[in-house]
CSV table of C-alpha atoms and ligand atoms in Angstrom, one decimal:
chain,number,residue,atom,x,y,z
C,1,UNK,CA,20.2,34.6,21.8
C,2,UNK,CA,19.7,31.0,23.1
C,3,UNK,CA,19.9,28.4,20.9
C,4,UNK,CA,18.2,24.9,20.8
C,5,UNK,CA,21.8,22.8,19.8
C,6,UNK,CA,25.2,23.2,20.6
C,7,UNK,CA,25.9,23.3,17.0
C,8,UNK,CA,23.4,26.3,16.7
C,9,UNK,CA,25.0,28.0,19.4
C,10,UNK,CA,28.3,27.8,18.1
C,11,UNK,CA,27.1,29.1,14.4
C,12,UNK,CA,25.8,32.0,16.4
C,13,UNK,CA,29.3,32.8,17.8
C,14,UNK,CA,31.2,32.3,14.5
C,15,UNK,CA,28.7,34.5,12.7
C,16,UNK,CA,29.1,37.3,15.3
C,17,UNK,CA,33.0,37.2,14.9
C,18,UNK,CA,32.4,37.1,10.9
C,19,UNK,CA,29.8,39.8,11.1
C,20,UNK,CA,32.7,42.0,12.9
C,21,UNK,CA,35.3,40.7,10.5
C,22,UNK,CA,33.7,40.6,7.2
C,23,UNK,CA,37.1,39.6,5.1
C,24,UNK,CA,35.1,36.4,3.4
C,25,UNK,CA,32.3,38.6,2.1
C,26,UNK,CA,33.1,38.0,-1.4
C,27,UNK,CA,33.4,34.1,-1.2
C,28,UNK,CA,29.8,32.8,-1.5
C,29,UNK,CA,26.3,33.8,-0.3
C,30,UNK,CA,26.9,33.0,3.4
C,31,UNK,CA,28.3,36.1,4.5
C,32,UNK,CA,26.7,38.7,2.5
C,33,UNK,CA,23.4,37.0,3.8
C,34,UNK,CA,25.0,37.1,7.3
C,35,UNK,CA,25.6,40.6,7.1
C,36,UNK,CA,21.8,41.4,6.7
C,37,UNK,CA,21.2,40.5,10.2
C,38,UNK,CA,22.7,41.6,13.7
C,39,UNK,CA,20.8,38.5,15.6
C,40,UNK,CA,20.1,35.1,14.6
C,41,UNK,CA,17.4,32.7,15.1
C,42,UNK,CA,17.6,29.1,14.6
C,43,UNK,CA,15.6,29.5,11.3
C,44,UNK,CA,18.3,32.2,10.3
C,45,UNK,CA,21.4,29.8,11.1
C,46,UNK,CA,19.6,27.0,9.2
C,47,UNK,CA,19.0,29.3,6.3
C,48,UNK,CA,22.7,30.3,6.4
C,49,UNK,CA,24.0,26.8,6.8
C,50,UNK,CA,22.0,25.5,3.8
C,51,UNK,CA,23.6,28.4,1.7
C,52,UNK,CA,27.4,26.7,2.3
C,53,UNK,CA,28.7,24.6,0.3
C,54,UNK,CA,31.5,23.5,2.4
C,55,UNK,CA,34.0,24.4,-0.2
C,56,UNK,CA,36.7,25.1,2.6
C,57,UNK,CA,37.7,28.8,1.2
C,58,UNK,CA,36.7,30.7,4.4
C,59,UNK,CA,38.3,28.1,6.6
C,60,UNK,CA,41.6,28.6,4.3
C,61,UNK,CA,41.7,32.1,4.3
C,62,UNK,CA,40.8,32.9,8.1
C,63,UNK,CA,43.4,34.3,10.1
C,64,UNK,CA,41.0,33.0,13.2
C,65,UNK,CA,41.0,29.3,12.2
C,66,UNK,CA,42.2,26.8,14.6
C,67,UNK,CA,45.2,26.7,16.3
C,68,UNK,CA,43.9,30.4,16.9
C,69,UNK,CA,42.0,30.8,20.1
C,70,UNK,CA,38.8,31.9,18.4
C,71,UNK,CA,38.6,28.7,16.7
C,72,UNK,CA,36.5,29.7,13.7
C,73,UNK,CA,35.8,26.9,11.6
C,74,UNK,CA,32.9,28.0,9.8
C,75,UNK,CA,32.5,25.1,7.1
C,76,UNK,CA,32.7,22.6,9.8
C,77,UNK,CA,29.9,24.2,11.9
C,78,UNK,CA,27.7,25.0,9.2
C,79,UNK,CA,27.8,21.4,8.0
C,80,UNK,CA,26.9,20.1,11.4
C,81,UNK,CA,24.0,22.6,11.5
C,82,UNK,CA,23.0,21.8,8.1
C,83,UNK,CA,22.9,18.0,8.7
C,84,UNK,CA,21.0,18.4,11.8
C,85,UNK,CA,18.6,20.8,10.2
C,86,UNK,CA,17.8,18.1,7.7
C,87,UNK,CA,16.6,15.7,10.9
C,88,UNK,CA,15.0,18.5,12.7
C,89,UNK,CA,12.4,19.5,9.9
C,90,UNK,CA,12.3,15.7,8.8
C,91,UNK,CA,8.4,14.3,8.6
C,92,UNK,CA,7.3,12.8,10.5
C,93,UNK,CA,9.1,13.4,13.6
C,94,UNK,CA,9.6,9.8,14.5
C,95,UNK,CA,11.8,9.4,11.5
C,96,UNK,CA,14.5,11.9,12.7
C,97,UNK,CA,16.6,9.1,14.1
C,98,UNK,CA,16.8,7.7,10.5
C,99,UNK,CA,19.3,10.5,9.5
C,100,UNK,CA,22.1,9.3,11.8
C,101,UNK,CA,21.7,5.7,10.6
C,102,UNK,CA,21.1,6.5,6.9
C,103,UNK,CA,24.2,4.5,5.7
C,104,UNK,CA,22.9,1.1,7.6
C,105,UNK,CA,19.0,1.9,6.9
C,106,UNK,CA,20.2,2.2,3.0
C,107,UNK,CA,22.3,-1.2,3.0
C,108,UNK,CA,19.6,-3.0,4.8
C,109,UNK,CA,16.8,-1.6,2.4
C,110,UNK,CA,18.8,-2.8,-0.6
C,111,UNK,CA,19.7,-6.0,0.5
C,112,UNK,CA,15.8,-6.4,1.6
C,113,UNK,CA,14.4,-4.9,-1.4
C,114,UNK,CA,16.4,-7.0,-3.8
C,115,UNK,CA,15.3,-10.3,-2.1
C,116,UNK,CA,12.0,-9.4,-1.9
C,117,UNK,CA,11.9,-8.6,-5.6
C,118,UNK,CA,13.7,-12.0,-6.5
C,119,UNK,CA,11.2,-13.8,-4.1
C,120,UNK,CA,8.6,-12.0,-5.6
C,121,UNK,CA,9.5,-12.5,-9.7
C,122,UNK,CA,9.5,-16.3,-8.3
C,123,UNK,CA,6.3,-16.3,-6.5
C,124,UNK,CA,4.5,-14.7,-9.3
C,125,UNK,CA,5.8,-17.0,-12.2
C,126,UNK,CA,7.3,-20.2,-12.6
C,127,UNK,CA,10.8,-20.2,-11.0
C,128,UNK,CA,12.7,-21.0,-14.1
C,129,UNK,CA,11.3,-17.9,-15.6
C,130,UNK,CA,13.9,-15.9,-13.6
C,131,UNK,CA,16.7,-17.0,-15.8
C,132,UNK,CA,14.2,-17.0,-19.1
C,133,UNK,CA,12.5,-13.8,-19.0
C,134,UNK,CA,14.8,-12.3,-21.4
C,135,UNK,CA,13.4,-14.9,-23.9
C,136,UNK,CA,9.8,-13.4,-23.6
C,137,UNK,CA,8.4,-10.0,-25.7
C,138,UNK,CA,7.3,-8.3,-22.6
C,139,UNK,CA,10.8,-9.1,-20.7
C,140,UNK,CA,10.8,-7.5,-17.4
C,141,UNK,CA,6.9,-7.1,-17.6
C,142,UNK,CA,6.9,-11.0,-17.8
C,143,UNK,CA,8.6,-10.9,-14.2
C,144,UNK,CA,6.6,-8.1,-12.8
C,145,UNK,CA,3.3,-6.6,-14.7
C,146,UNK,CA,3.5,-2.9,-15.5
C,147,UNK,CA,0.4,-2.1,-13.3
C,148,UNK,CA,2.2,-3.8,-10.4
C,149,UNK,CA,5.2,-1.6,-10.8
C,150,UNK,CA,3.4,1.6,-11.2
C,151,UNK,CA,1.2,1.0,-8.0
C,152,UNK,CA,4.2,0.1,-6.0
C,153,UNK,CA,6.6,2.9,-7.5
C,154,UNK,CA,3.6,5.4,-7.7
C,155,UNK,CA,2.9,4.8,-3.8
C,156,UNK,CA,6.4,5.2,-2.7
C,157,UNK,CA,7.1,8.2,-5.1
C,158,UNK,CA,3.8,9.8,-3.4
C,159,UNK,CA,5.2,9.2,-0.2
C,160,UNK,CA,8.3,10.8,-0.7
C,161,UNK,CA,7.0,13.6,-2.3
C,162,UNK,CA,4.6,14.4,0.7
C,163,UNK,CA,7.5,13.9,3.3
C,164,UNK,CA,9.9,15.9,1.5
C,165,UNK,CA,7.3,18.6,1.2
C,166,UNK,CA,6.2,18.3,4.9
C,167,UNK,CA,9.9,19.0,5.7
C,168,UNK,CA,10.6,21.8,3.4
C,169,UNK,CA,7.3,23.7,4.8
C,170,UNK,CA,8.8,23.2,8.2
C,171,UNK,CA,12.0,24.9,7.1
C,172,UNK,CA,10.5,27.4,5.3
C,173,UNK,CA,8.3,28.5,8.2
C,174,UNK,CA,11.3,28.7,10.3
C,175,UNK,CA,13.1,30.8,8.0
C,176,UNK,CA,10.0,33.4,8.2
C,177,UNK,CA,8.1,32.3,5.4
C,178,UNK,CA,8.7,35.2,3.2
C,179,UNK,CA,6.8,35.9,0.1
C,180,UNK,CA,9.0,35.3,-3.0
C,181,UNK,CA,8.7,36.8,-6.5
C,182,UNK,CA,9.1,35.1,-9.8
C,183,UNK,CA,12.2,37.2,-9.9
C,184,UNK,CA,13.5,35.5,-6.7
C,185,UNK,CA,12.6,31.9,-7.8
C,186,UNK,CA,14.6,33.0,-11.3
C,187,UNK,CA,17.6,33.9,-9.3
C,188,UNK,CA,17.5,30.7,-7.1
C,189,UNK,CA,17.0,28.3,-10.0
C,190,UNK,CA,20.2,30.2,-11.7
C,191,UNK,CA,22.3,29.8,-8.8
C,192,UNK,CA,20.9,25.9,-7.9
C,193,UNK,CA,21.4,25.1,-11.6
C,194,UNK,CA,25.0,26.5,-12.1
C,195,UNK,CA,26.2,25.9,-8.1
C,196,UNK,CA,27.4,29.4,-8.4
C,197,UNK,CA,28.4,29.4,-4.9
C,198,UNK,CA,30.5,26.2,-4.8
C,199,UNK,CA,33.7,27.3,-6.5
C,200,UNK,CA,35.1,29.2,-2.9
C,201,UNK,CA,35.0,32.6,-4.7
C,202,UNK,CA,36.7,31.3,-7.7
C,203,UNK,CA,39.6,29.3,-6.2
C,204,UNK,CA,37.5,25.8,-6.0
C,205,UNK,CA,37.4,23.4,-3.4
C,206,UNK,CA,40.1,23.2,-0.6
C,207,UNK,CA,41.7,19.6,-0.2
C,208,UNK,CA,44.2,18.1,2.4
C,209,UNK,CA,46.8,19.0,-0.6
C,210,UNK,CA,45.9,22.4,-0.1
C,211,UNK,CA,45.4,22.8,-3.9
C,212,UNK,CA,41.8,23.9,-4.6
C,213,UNK,CA,40.0,22.4,-7.6
C,214,UNK,CA,37.0,23.0,-9.3
C,215,UNK,CA,36.2,19.2,-9.8
C,216,UNK,CA,33.6,19.1,-7.1
C,217,UNK,CA,31.1,21.3,-8.9
C,218,UNK,CA,31.8,19.0,-11.8
C,219,UNK,CA,30.7,15.9,-10.1
C,220,UNK,CA,27.6,17.5,-8.7
C,221,UNK,CA,26.7,18.5,-12.3
C,222,UNK,CA,27.0,14.9,-13.5
C,223,UNK,CA,25.1,13.6,-10.5
C,224,UNK,CA,22.4,16.1,-10.6
C,225,UNK,CA,21.7,16.4,-14.5
C,226,UNK,CA,22.2,12.5,-14.4
C,227,UNK,CA,19.4,12.3,-12.0
C,228,UNK,CA,17.3,14.6,-13.8
C,229,UNK,CA,17.8,12.8,-17.4
C,230,UNK,CA,16.9,9.2,-15.5
C,231,UNK,CA,13.7,11.1,-14.2
C,232,UNK,CA,13.1,12.5,-17.4
C,233,UNK,CA,13.4,9.0,-19.0
C,234,UNK,CA,11.0,7.6,-16.5
C,235,UNK,CA,8.2,10.4,-17.1
C,236,UNK,CA,8.7,9.9,-21.2
C,237,UNK,CA,8.3,6.1,-20.8
C,238,UNK,CA,5.3,6.3,-18.7
C,239,UNK,CA,3.7,8.9,-21.4
C,240,UNK,CA,4.7,6.3,-24.0
C,241,UNK,CA,2.8,3.7,-22.2
C,242,UNK,CA,-0.2,5.3,-21.5
C,243,UNK,CA,-0.5,8.2,-24.1
C,244,UNK,CA,0.9,6.3,-27.2
C,245,UNK,CA,0.1,2.6,-26.2
C,246,UNK,CA,4.0,1.7,-26.6
C,247,UNK,CA,5.2,-0.5,-24.1
C,248,UNK,CA,8.9,-1.0,-23.2
C,249,UNK,CA,11.5,-2.3,-23.8
C,250,UNK,CA,12.2,0.4,-26.4
C,251,UNK,CA,15.1,0.2,-28.9
C,252,UNK,CA,18.1,1.8,-27.4
C,253,UNK,CA,17.6,4.9,-29.9
C,254,UNK,CA,14.4,5.9,-28.8
C,255,UNK,CA,14.3,8.5,-26.8
C,256,UNK,CA,13.4,7.0,-23.3
C,257,UNK,CA,16.3,4.9,-23.3
C,258,UNK,CA,18.5,7.6,-24.7
C,259,UNK,CA,17.7,9.7,-21.8
C,260,UNK,CA,18.2,6.5,-19.4
C,261,UNK,CA,21.8,5.9,-20.6
C,262,UNK,CA,22.8,9.4,-20.8
C,263,UNK,CA,21.5,10.0,-17.1
C,264,UNK,CA,23.0,6.4,-16.1
C,265,UNK,CA,26.3,7.5,-17.4
C,266,UNK,CA,25.8,10.8,-15.4
C,267,UNK,CA,24.9,8.6,-12.2
C,268,UNK,CA,28.1,6.6,-12.6
C,269,UNK,CA,30.7,9.5,-13.4
C,270,UNK,CA,29.3,11.9,-10.7
C,271,UNK,CA,29.1,9.8,-7.8
C,272,UNK,CA,32.5,8.2,-8.7
C,273,UNK,CA,34.0,11.6,-8.5
C,274,UNK,CA,32.1,12.8,-5.3
C,275,UNK,CA,33.7,9.6,-3.7
C,276,UNK,CA,37.3,10.5,-4.6
C,277,UNK,CA,36.8,14.3,-4.0
C,278,UNK,CA,35.2,13.3,-0.4
C,279,UNK,CA,38.4,11.3,0.3
C,280,UNK,CA,40.4,14.3,-0.8
C,281,UNK,CA,38.4,16.9,1.4
C,282,UNK,CA,40.3,18.9,4.2
C,283,UNK,CA,39.7,16.8,7.3
C,284,UNK,CA,39.5,19.8,9.5
C,285,UNK,CA,36.1,20.8,7.7
C,286,UNK,CA,34.6,17.2,7.6
C,287,UNK,CA,31.4,16.4,10.0
C,288,UNK,CA,32.2,13.3,12.0
C,289,UNK,CA,29.2,11.6,12.7
C,290,UNK,CA,27.1,11.9,9.6
C,291,UNK,CA,29.3,9.8,7.2
C,292,UNK,CA,26.9,7.1,6.6
C,293,UNK,CA,24.6,9.7,5.3
C,294,UNK,CA,27.0,11.7,3.3
C,295,UNK,CA,28.5,8.2,1.5
C,296,UNK,CA,25.1,6.3,1.7
C,297,UNK,CA,23.5,8.9,-0.8
C,298,UNK,CA,26.4,8.8,-3.0
C,299,UNK,CA,26.6,4.9,-3.3
C,300,UNK,CA,22.7,4.6,-3.6
C,301,UNK,CA,22.8,6.7,-7.0
C,302,UNK,CA,25.9,5.0,-8.2
C,303,UNK,CA,24.0,1.6,-7.7
C,304,UNK,CA,21.1,3.1,-9.3
C,305,UNK,CA,23.2,4.3,-12.2
C,306,UNK,CA,25.1,1.0,-12.5
C,307,UNK,CA,22.1,-1.4,-12.0
C,308,UNK,CA,20.2,0.6,-14.8
C,309,UNK,CA,23.3,0.7,-17.3
C,310,UNK,CA,23.9,-2.8,-16.5
C,311,UNK,CA,20.1,-3.8,-17.1
C,312,UNK,CA,20.6,-2.0,-20.7
C,313,UNK,CA,23.4,-3.8,-21.7
C,314,UNK,CA,22.8,-7.5,-20.1
C,315,UNK,CA,18.8,-7.1,-20.4
C,316,UNK,CA,19.0,-10.2,-23.2
C,317,UNK,CA,20.8,-12.4,-21.2
C,318,UNK,CA,19.7,-14.9,-18.5
C,319,UNK,CA,20.7,-12.1,-16.1
C,320,UNK,CA,17.9,-10.0,-16.7
C,321,UNK,CA,15.7,-11.1,-13.4
C,322,UNK,CA,18.4,-10.8,-11.2
C,323,UNK,CA,19.6,-7.1,-12.8
C,324,UNK,CA,15.9,-6.0,-12.4
C,325,UNK,CA,15.8,-7.1,-9.0
C,326,UNK,CA,18.7,-5.2,-8.2
C,327,UNK,CA,17.8,-2.1,-9.9
C,328,UNK,CA,14.1,-2.0,-8.8
C,329,UNK,CA,15.4,-2.6,-5.3
C,330,UNK,CA,17.8,0.2,-5.2
C,331,UNK,CA,15.2,2.6,-7.0
C,332,UNK,CA,12.8,1.5,-4.4
C,333,UNK,CA,15.0,2.1,-1.5
C,334,UNK,CA,15.9,5.4,-3.0
C,335,UNK,CA,12.5,6.6,-3.1
C,336,UNK,CA,11.5,5.6,0.5
C,337,UNK,CA,14.8,7.3,2.1
C,338,UNK,CA,14.6,10.3,0.1
C,339,UNK,CA,12.9,12.3,2.8
C,340,UNK,CA,15.4,11.2,5.5
C,341,UNK,CA,18.9,11.5,3.9
C,342,UNK,CA,21.1,14.0,2.2
C,343,UNK,CA,18.8,14.0,-0.8
C,344,UNK,CA,16.8,16.9,1.2
C,345,UNK,CA,20.0,19.3,0.8
C,346,UNK,CA,19.0,20.2,-3.1
C,347,UNK,CA,15.5,21.2,-2.0
C,348,UNK,CA,16.9,23.4,1.5
C,349,UNK,CA,19.5,24.7,-0.8
C,350,UNK,CA,17.1,26.1,-3.2
C,351,UNK,CA,14.9,27.3,-0.5
C,352,UNK,CA,17.7,29.0,0.8
C,353,UNK,CA,18.8,30.8,-2.2
C,354,UNK,CA,15.3,32.0,-2.8
C,355,UNK,CA,15.4,33.7,0.5
C,356,UNK,CA,18.7,35.1,-0.2
C,357,UNK,CA,17.4,36.4,-3.6
C,358,UNK,CA,14.4,38.0,-1.9
C,359,UNK,CA,16.4,39.2,1.0
C,360,UNK,CA,18.6,41.0,-1.6
C,361,UNK,CA,16.0,42.5,-3.5
C,362,UNK,CA,14.2,43.9,-0.6
C,363,UNK,CA,17.3,46.0,0.5
C,364,UNK,CA,17.7,47.0,-3.3
C,365,UNK,CA,20.6,44.9,-4.2
C,366,UNK,CA,18.8,42.2,-6.2
F,401,SF4,S1,35.7,33.1,8.5
F,401,SF4,FE1,37.5,34.3,9.4
F,401,SF4,S2,38.3,35.6,8.1
F,401,SF4,FE2,36.3,35.1,7.3
F,401,SF4,S3,34.7,36.4,7.7
F,401,SF4,FE3,34.7,34.7,9.6
F,401,SF4,S4,36.3,35.7,10.9
F,401,SF4,FE4,36.8,36.7,9.1
F,402,SF4,S1,30.5,28.3,1.2
F,402,SF4,FE1,32.6,28.1,1.1
F,402,SF4,S2,33.3,30.1,1.8
F,402,SF4,FE2,31.2,29.8,2.2
F,402,SF4,S3,30.8,29.7,4.2
F,402,SF4,FE3,30.6,27.7,3.0
F,402,SF4,S4,32.7,26.8,3.3
F,402,SF4,FE4,32.9,29.1,3.8
């Protein structure tokens, strides 16, 4: 079957080899999902690629991996297909080149938004307020009114949600847009929440020292749940403001700060662990050409976590204004670039897991 890119063509070749071999079928969801097909469309291969966690187990176990002439490197090829699929489905299409330059876009975005927030704080107030806002009752709202924050971040958030929805819709259509039951969603949510298939069939992820570990899953969990806790803190803070007429800042023991602190710690520990884990990964299964996206996503999460915690610890000092500009700049950059970077992998993986659960159910295995 002809394919639209060299990576998809190579993935088709590998899946055909693997479908004859089937040695790795117990390692993850990719191989059982592959076995349900004899021929692969682009949508099928993108589906399989988004089931893969790049644990490296099938590369390590494969008798046909390089230097064998079959040159079977499933993790590297599926990683290439997966990262190209993010760009392929991105909306609008004109934004697709942003994936290849994601690291640079994030760096420029953070610097630009930081400077613009600083200039905005000075333009809206007396310049000296930048260093004295911590003495005001309203603290950060003395620098930027609450409604202005809501409008700015609300618009960015809605744009992000819409763009990601459009990309996910294209991904799902390419996968055949199968009907899903609640059971399929429950299976997918369970596997996504636990990262069931990230452990290489139980051994863990493979590194250049040939000693597999399960830490990559741990760092993913810190990052994912840290992000969710920060999101919950923001939603709860908004409810406090509009429903209970209670404005920030809140004392540290109140629920929004507690959620935010726990989430911020997760967003520091998780990304630092992921950065270290990335350095230790097997070179042979990495995807050259996408390092900016891979590292940029982790670094922006880390910057969000660090600046949020710093704001909590140093928010009653003259550094409030600078830290607020840094934190708001990081969050705004993150929101605006979410549809054009690694963030989409979580949603595409969930959709791939949903289709996998549905396909299994269809043949009586679910
Ligand atoms: S990766 Fe290698 S060992 Fe595993 S199923 Fe494919 S060909 Fe067989
Ligand atoms: S999840 Fe691991 S075992 Fe499965 S295809 Fe990807 S690298 Fe191979």
